[in-house]
Amino acid sequence: MAHQFIHGSCNLTILRLLVFLLGVSIVGYNWLSNARVPCSPCHCDCSSESVLSVLSDSGSYDPYMKDDMEKPTIDLLAEELKLRAGVTEDLKQQMQANMLDTKKLASKYQKEAEKCNTGVEACEEARERLEAALSAELKVSAQWERRARQYGWTNTTR
């Protein structure tokens, strides 16, 4: 019993040591990732004219982008709304198709369940009729055995 206690406390000590080492490694990683090396100063020309020229020239390589850059913001938003409406309509049609399929399957399973219930009811009725017939047959058999004993019959097979 003492051996199990020592073994259990050893496992607990090892577990504590592992948790401590894990904590130290997490703290060390965070400290190293936060100690960043300062980068060199930026030497670019950030005047407003150069930024605008870069933005206006950026669409010149791609004709689609150039067309989009020339459109007013309201037209872009209207186009995005039309696209989203199209996606919504597609999703709605897909959902309606899924609902129709689900209703068909539910109807099919309902019909199968009704067939099953009808079969179970028929089997139950047949079992009840057979029980009644067996009970009647046992009564007749007991009556015949009683009469046979009255006339001196003895059962030698028992």
PDB file of C-alpha atoms in Angstrom:
ATOM      1  CA  MET A   1       0.000   0.000   0.000  1.00  0.00           C
ATOM      2  CA  ALA A   2       2.870   2.389   0.852  1.00  0.00           C
ATOM      3  CA  HIS A   3       4.521   1.592  -2.496  1.00  0.00           C
ATOM      4  CA  GLN A   4       1.402   2.759  -4.376  1.00  0.00           C
ATOM      5  CA  PHE A   5       1.348   6.018  -2.409  1.00  0.00           C
ATOM      6  CA  ILE A   6       5.018   6.758  -3.181  1.00  0.00           C
ATOM      7  CA  HIS A   7       4.472   5.858  -6.839  1.00  0.00           C
ATOM      8  CA  GLY A   8       1.395   8.130  -6.977  1.00  0.00           C
ATOM      9  CA  SER A   9       3.222  11.078  -5.405  1.00  0.00           C
ATOM     10  CA  CYS A  10       6.109  10.561  -7.861  1.00  0.00           C
ATOM     11  CA  ASN A  11       3.662  10.845 -10.764  1.00  0.00           C
ATOM     12  CA  LEU A  12       2.195  13.984  -9.195  1.00  0.00           C
ATOM     13  CA  THR A  13       5.666  15.508  -8.819  1.00  0.00           C
ATOM     14  CA  ILE A  14       6.506  14.730 -12.444  1.00  0.00           C
ATOM     15  CA  LEU A  15       3.194  16.204 -13.558  1.00  0.00           C
ATOM     16  CA  ARG A  16       3.844  19.397 -11.580  1.00  0.00           C
ATOM     17  CA  LEU A  17       7.332  19.658 -13.079  1.00  0.00           C
ATOM     18  CA  LEU A  18       5.962  19.257 -16.604  1.00  0.00           C
ATOM     19  CA  VAL A  19       3.291  21.913 -16.021  1.00  0.00           C
ATOM     20  CA  PHE A  20       5.959  24.263 -14.613  1.00  0.00           C
ATOM     21  CA  LEU A  21       8.236  23.710 -17.626  1.00  0.00           C
ATOM     22  CA  LEU A  22       5.325  24.264 -20.001  1.00  0.00           C
ATOM     23  CA  GLY A  23       4.488  27.546 -18.259  1.00  0.00           C
ATOM     24  CA  VAL A  24       8.098  28.710 -18.391  1.00  0.00           C
ATOM     25  CA  SER A  25       8.344  27.889 -22.089  1.00  0.00           C
ATOM     26  CA  ILE A  26       5.121  29.788 -22.861  1.00  0.00           C
ATOM     27  CA  VAL A  27       6.309  32.839 -20.937  1.00  0.00           C
ATOM     28  CA  GLY A  28       9.713  32.667 -22.684  1.00  0.00           C
ATOM     29  CA  TYR A  29       8.109  32.411 -26.106  1.00  0.00           C
ATOM     30  CA  ASN A  30       5.872  35.397 -25.420  1.00  0.00           C
ATOM     31  CA  TRP A  31       8.803  37.431 -24.137  1.00  0.00           C
ATOM     32  CA  LEU A  32      10.913  36.617 -27.199  1.00  0.00           C
ATOM     33  CA  SER A  33       8.089  37.328 -29.641  1.00  0.00           C
ATOM     34  CA  ASN A  34       7.420  40.712 -27.980  1.00  0.00           C
ATOM     35  CA  ALA A  35      11.090  41.734 -28.010  1.00  0.00           C
ATOM     36  CA  ARG A  36      11.088  42.944 -31.619  1.00  0.00           C
ATOM     37  CA  VAL A  37      14.028  44.381 -33.427  1.00  0.00           C
ATOM     38  CA  PRO A  38      13.251  47.937 -34.553  1.00  0.00           C
ATOM     39  CA  CYS A  39      13.032  48.224 -38.306  1.00  0.00           C
ATOM     40  CA  SER A  40      14.847  50.802 -40.363  1.00  0.00           C
ATOM     41  CA  PRO A  41      13.019  54.042 -41.149  1.00  0.00           C
ATOM     42  CA  CYS A  42      10.920  54.190 -44.280  1.00  0.00           C
ATOM     43  CA  HIS A  43      12.390  56.191 -47.184  1.00  0.00           C
ATOM     44  CA  CYS A  44       9.350  56.371 -49.429  1.00  0.00           C
ATOM     45  CA  ASP A  45       7.600  59.449 -50.796  1.00  0.00           C
ATOM     46  CA  CYS A  46       4.139  59.375 -49.215  1.00  0.00           C
ATOM     47  CA  SER A  47       2.802  62.658 -50.519  1.00  0.00           C
ATOM     48  CA  SER A  48      -0.868  62.677 -51.430  1.00  0.00           C
ATOM     49  CA  GLU A  49      -0.174  63.122 -55.138  1.00  0.00           C
ATOM     50  CA  SER A  50       1.997  60.015 -55.366  1.00  0.00           C
ATOM     51  CA  VAL A  51      -0.576  57.913 -53.493  1.00  0.00           C
ATOM     52  CA  LEU A  52      -3.356  59.080 -55.793  1.00  0.00           C
ATOM     53  CA  SER A  53      -1.274  58.411 -58.874  1.00  0.00           C
ATOM     54  CA  VAL A  54      -0.508  54.889 -57.628  1.00  0.00           C
ATOM     55  CA  LEU A  55      -4.204  54.287 -56.982  1.00  0.00           C
ATOM     56  CA  SER A  56      -5.271  55.635 -60.345  1.00  0.00           C
ATOM     57  CA  ASP A  57      -2.527  53.711 -62.167  1.00  0.00           C
ATOM     58  CA  SER A  58      -3.276  50.455 -60.370  1.00  0.00           C
ATOM     59  CA  GLY A  59      -6.352  49.826 -62.537  1.00  0.00           C
ATOM     60  CA  SER A  60      -4.552  50.489 -65.809  1.00  0.00           C
ATOM     61  CA  TYR A  61      -3.153  46.961 -65.974  1.00  0.00           C
ATOM     62  CA  ASP A  62      -6.464  45.188 -65.559  1.00  0.00           C
ATOM     63  CA  PRO A  63      -9.329  46.440 -67.754  1.00  0.00           C
ATOM     64  CA  TYR A  64     -11.955  45.051 -65.368  1.00  0.00           C
ATOM     65  CA  MET A  65     -10.333  46.780 -62.414  1.00  0.00           C
ATOM     66  CA  LYS A  66     -10.084  50.028 -64.397  1.00  0.00           C
ATOM     67  CA  ASP A  67     -13.810  49.887 -65.152  1.00  0.00           C
ATOM     68  CA  ASP A  68     -14.565  49.211 -61.481  1.00  0.00           C
ATOM     69  CA  MET A  69     -12.323  52.049 -60.327  1.00  0.00           C
ATOM     70  CA  GLU A  70     -14.150  54.508 -62.588  1.00  0.00           C
ATOM     71  CA  LYS A  71     -17.607  53.537 -61.293  1.00  0.00           C
ATOM     72  CA  PRO A  72     -19.131  55.590 -58.500  1.00  0.00           C
ATOM     73  CA  THR A  73     -19.414  53.977 -55.091  1.00  0.00           C
ATOM     74  CA  ILE A  74     -23.203  53.830 -55.298  1.00  0.00           C
ATOM     75  CA  ASP A  75     -23.028  51.841 -58.539  1.00  0.00           C
ATOM     76  CA  LEU A  76     -20.567  49.419 -56.943  1.00  0.00           C
ATOM     77  CA  LEU A  77     -22.828  48.986 -53.918  1.00  0.00           C
ATOM     78  CA  ALA A  78     -25.862  48.471 -56.159  1.00  0.00           C
ATOM     79  CA  GLU A  79     -23.968  45.826 -58.128  1.00  0.00           C
ATOM     80  CA  GLU A  80     -22.946  44.078 -54.928  1.00  0.00           C
ATOM     81  CA  LEU A  81     -26.554  44.114 -53.727  1.00  0.00           C
ATOM     82  CA  LYS A  82     -27.672  42.578 -57.031  1.00  0.00           C
ATOM     83  CA  LEU A  83     -25.049  39.845 -56.674  1.00  0.00           C
ATOM     84  CA  ARG A  84     -26.081  39.146 -53.098  1.00  0.00           C
ATOM     85  CA  ALA A  85     -29.748  39.070 -54.131  1.00  0.00           C
ATOM     86  CA  GLY A  86     -28.864  36.523 -56.816  1.00  0.00           C
ATOM     87  CA  VAL A  87     -26.997  34.370 -54.322  1.00  0.00           C
ATOM     88  CA  THR A  88     -29.895  34.661 -51.878  1.00  0.00           C
ATOM     89  CA  GLU A  89     -32.368  33.637 -54.572  1.00  0.00           C
ATOM     90  CA  ASP A  90     -30.221  30.621 -55.500  1.00  0.00           C
ATOM     91  CA  LEU A  91     -30.019  29.588 -51.851  1.00  0.00           C
ATOM     92  CA  LYS A  92     -33.775  30.050 -51.485  1.00  0.00           C
ATOM     93  CA  GLN A  93     -34.460  27.814 -54.502  1.00  0.00           C
ATOM     94  CA  GLN A  94     -32.054  25.186 -53.195  1.00  0.00           C
ATOM     95  CA  MET A  95     -33.715  25.297 -49.781  1.00  0.00           C
ATOM     96  CA  GLN A  96     -37.164  24.946 -51.360  1.00  0.00           C
ATOM     97  CA  ALA A  97     -35.958  21.941 -53.366  1.00  0.00           C
ATOM     98  CA  ASN A  98     -34.539  20.409 -50.186  1.00  0.00           C
ATOM     99  CA  MET A  99     -37.826  21.036 -48.366  1.00  0.00           C
ATOM    100  CA  LEU A 100     -39.761  19.347 -51.189  1.00  0.00           C
ATOM    101  CA  ASP A 101     -37.441  16.339 -51.057  1.00  0.00           C
ATOM    102  CA  THR A 102     -37.807  16.218 -47.280  1.00  0.00           C
ATOM    103  CA  LYS A 103     -41.596  16.318 -47.525  1.00  0.00           C
ATOM    104  CA  LYS A 104     -41.555  13.502 -50.104  1.00  0.00           C
ATOM    105  CA  LEU A 105     -39.344  11.371 -47.863  1.00  0.00           C
ATOM    106  CA  ALA A 106     -41.500  12.117 -44.832  1.00  0.00           C
ATOM    107  CA  SER A 107     -44.611  11.105 -46.761  1.00  0.00           C
ATOM    108  CA  LYS A 108     -42.922   7.895 -47.931  1.00  0.00           C
ATOM    109  CA  TYR A 109     -41.862   7.010 -44.387  1.00  0.00           C
ATOM    110  CA  GLN A 110     -45.341   7.849 -43.071  1.00  0.00           C
ATOM    111  CA  LYS A 111     -46.881   5.431 -45.590  1.00  0.00           C
ATOM    112  CA  GLU A 112     -44.371   2.743 -44.617  1.00  0.00           C
ATOM    113  CA  ALA A 113     -45.175   3.298 -40.945  1.00  0.00           C
ATOM    114  CA  GLU A 114     -48.899   3.000 -41.643  1.00  0.00           C
ATOM    115  CA  LYS A 115     -48.305  -0.281 -43.517  1.00  0.00           C
ATOM    116  CA  CYS A 116     -46.243  -1.517 -40.606  1.00  0.00           C
ATOM    117  CA  ASN A 117     -48.915  -0.538 -38.081  1.00  0.00           C
ATOM    118  CA  THR A 118     -51.592  -2.272 -40.176  1.00  0.00           C
ATOM    119  CA  GLY A 119     -49.458  -5.421 -40.319  1.00  0.00           C
ATOM    120  CA  VAL A 120     -48.881  -5.359 -36.577  1.00  0.00           C
ATOM    121  CA  GLU A 121     -52.624  -4.934 -35.946  1.00  0.00           C
ATOM    122  CA  ALA A 122     -53.427  -7.858 -38.284  1.00  0.00           C
ATOM    123  CA  CYS A 123     -50.871 -10.061 -36.519  1.00  0.00           C
ATOM    124  CA  GLU A 124     -52.232  -9.079 -33.116  1.00  0.00           C
ATOM    125  CA  GLU A 125     -55.802  -9.901 -34.191  1.00  0.00           C
ATOM    126  CA  ALA A 126     -54.679 -13.264 -35.575  1.00  0.00           C
ATOM    127  CA  ARG A 127     -52.812 -14.042 -32.342  1.00  0.00           C
ATOM    128  CA  GLU A 128     -55.896 -13.211 -30.280  1.00  0.00           C
ATOM    129  CA  ARG A 129     -58.061 -15.466 -32.506  1.00  0.00           C
ATOM    130  CA  LEU A 130     -55.543 -18.304 -32.201  1.00  0.00           C
ATOM    131  CA  GLU A 131     -55.398 -17.914 -28.416  1.00  0.00           C
ATOM    132  CA  ALA A 132     -59.192 -18.121 -28.267  1.00  0.00           C
ATOM    133  CA  ALA A 133     -59.189 -21.202 -30.544  1.00  0.00           C
ATOM    134  CA  LEU A 134     -56.461 -22.865 -28.453  1.00  0.00           C
ATOM    135  CA  SER A 135     -58.360 -22.156 -25.248  1.00  0.00           C
ATOM    136  CA  ALA A 136     -61.529 -23.677 -26.744  1.00  0.00           C
ATOM    137  CA  GLU A 137     -59.574 -26.714 -27.994  1.00  0.00           C
ATOM    138  CA  LEU A 138     -58.002 -27.238 -24.557  1.00  0.00           C
ATOM    139  CA  LYS A 139     -61.470 -27.137 -22.953  1.00  0.00           C
ATOM    140  CA  VAL A 140     -62.813 -29.730 -25.424  1.00  0.00           C
ATOM    141  CA  SER A 141     -59.722 -31.878 -24.914  1.00  0.00           C
ATOM    142  CA  ALA A 142     -60.111 -31.707 -21.116  1.00  0.00           C
ATOM    143  CA  GLN A 143     -63.805 -32.664 -21.475  1.00  0.00           C
ATOM    144  CA  TRP A 144     -62.957 -35.700 -23.655  1.00  0.00           C
ATOM    145  CA  GLU A 145     -60.250 -36.786 -21.197  1.00  0.00           C
ATOM    146  CA  ARG A 146     -62.711 -36.500 -18.300  1.00  0.00           C
ATOM    147  CA  ARG A 147     -65.284 -38.683 -20.148  1.00  0.00           C
ATOM    148  CA  ALA A 148     -62.616 -41.199 -21.076  1.00  0.00           C
ATOM    149  CA  ARG A 149     -61.577 -41.518 -17.422  1.00  0.00           C
ATOM    150  CA  GLN A 150     -65.217 -42.019 -16.441  1.00  0.00           C
ATOM    151  CA  TYR A 151     -65.284 -45.038 -18.774  1.00  0.00           C
ATOM    152  CA  GLY A 152     -62.090 -46.453 -17.238  1.00  0.00           C
ATOM    153  CA  TRP A 153     -59.336 -45.105 -19.453  1.00  0.00           C
ATOM    154  CA  THR A 154     -55.953 -44.623 -17.812  1.00  0.00           C
ATOM    155  CA  ASN A 155     -53.065 -42.711 -19.290  1.00  0.00           C
ATOM    156  CA  THR A 156     -50.118 -45.079 -19.456  1.00  0.00           C
ATOM    157  CA  THR A 157     -47.784 -42.828 -21.431  1.00  0.00           C
ATOM    158  CA  ARG A 158     -47.224 -40.305 -18.633  1.00  0.00           C
TER     159      ARG A 158
END
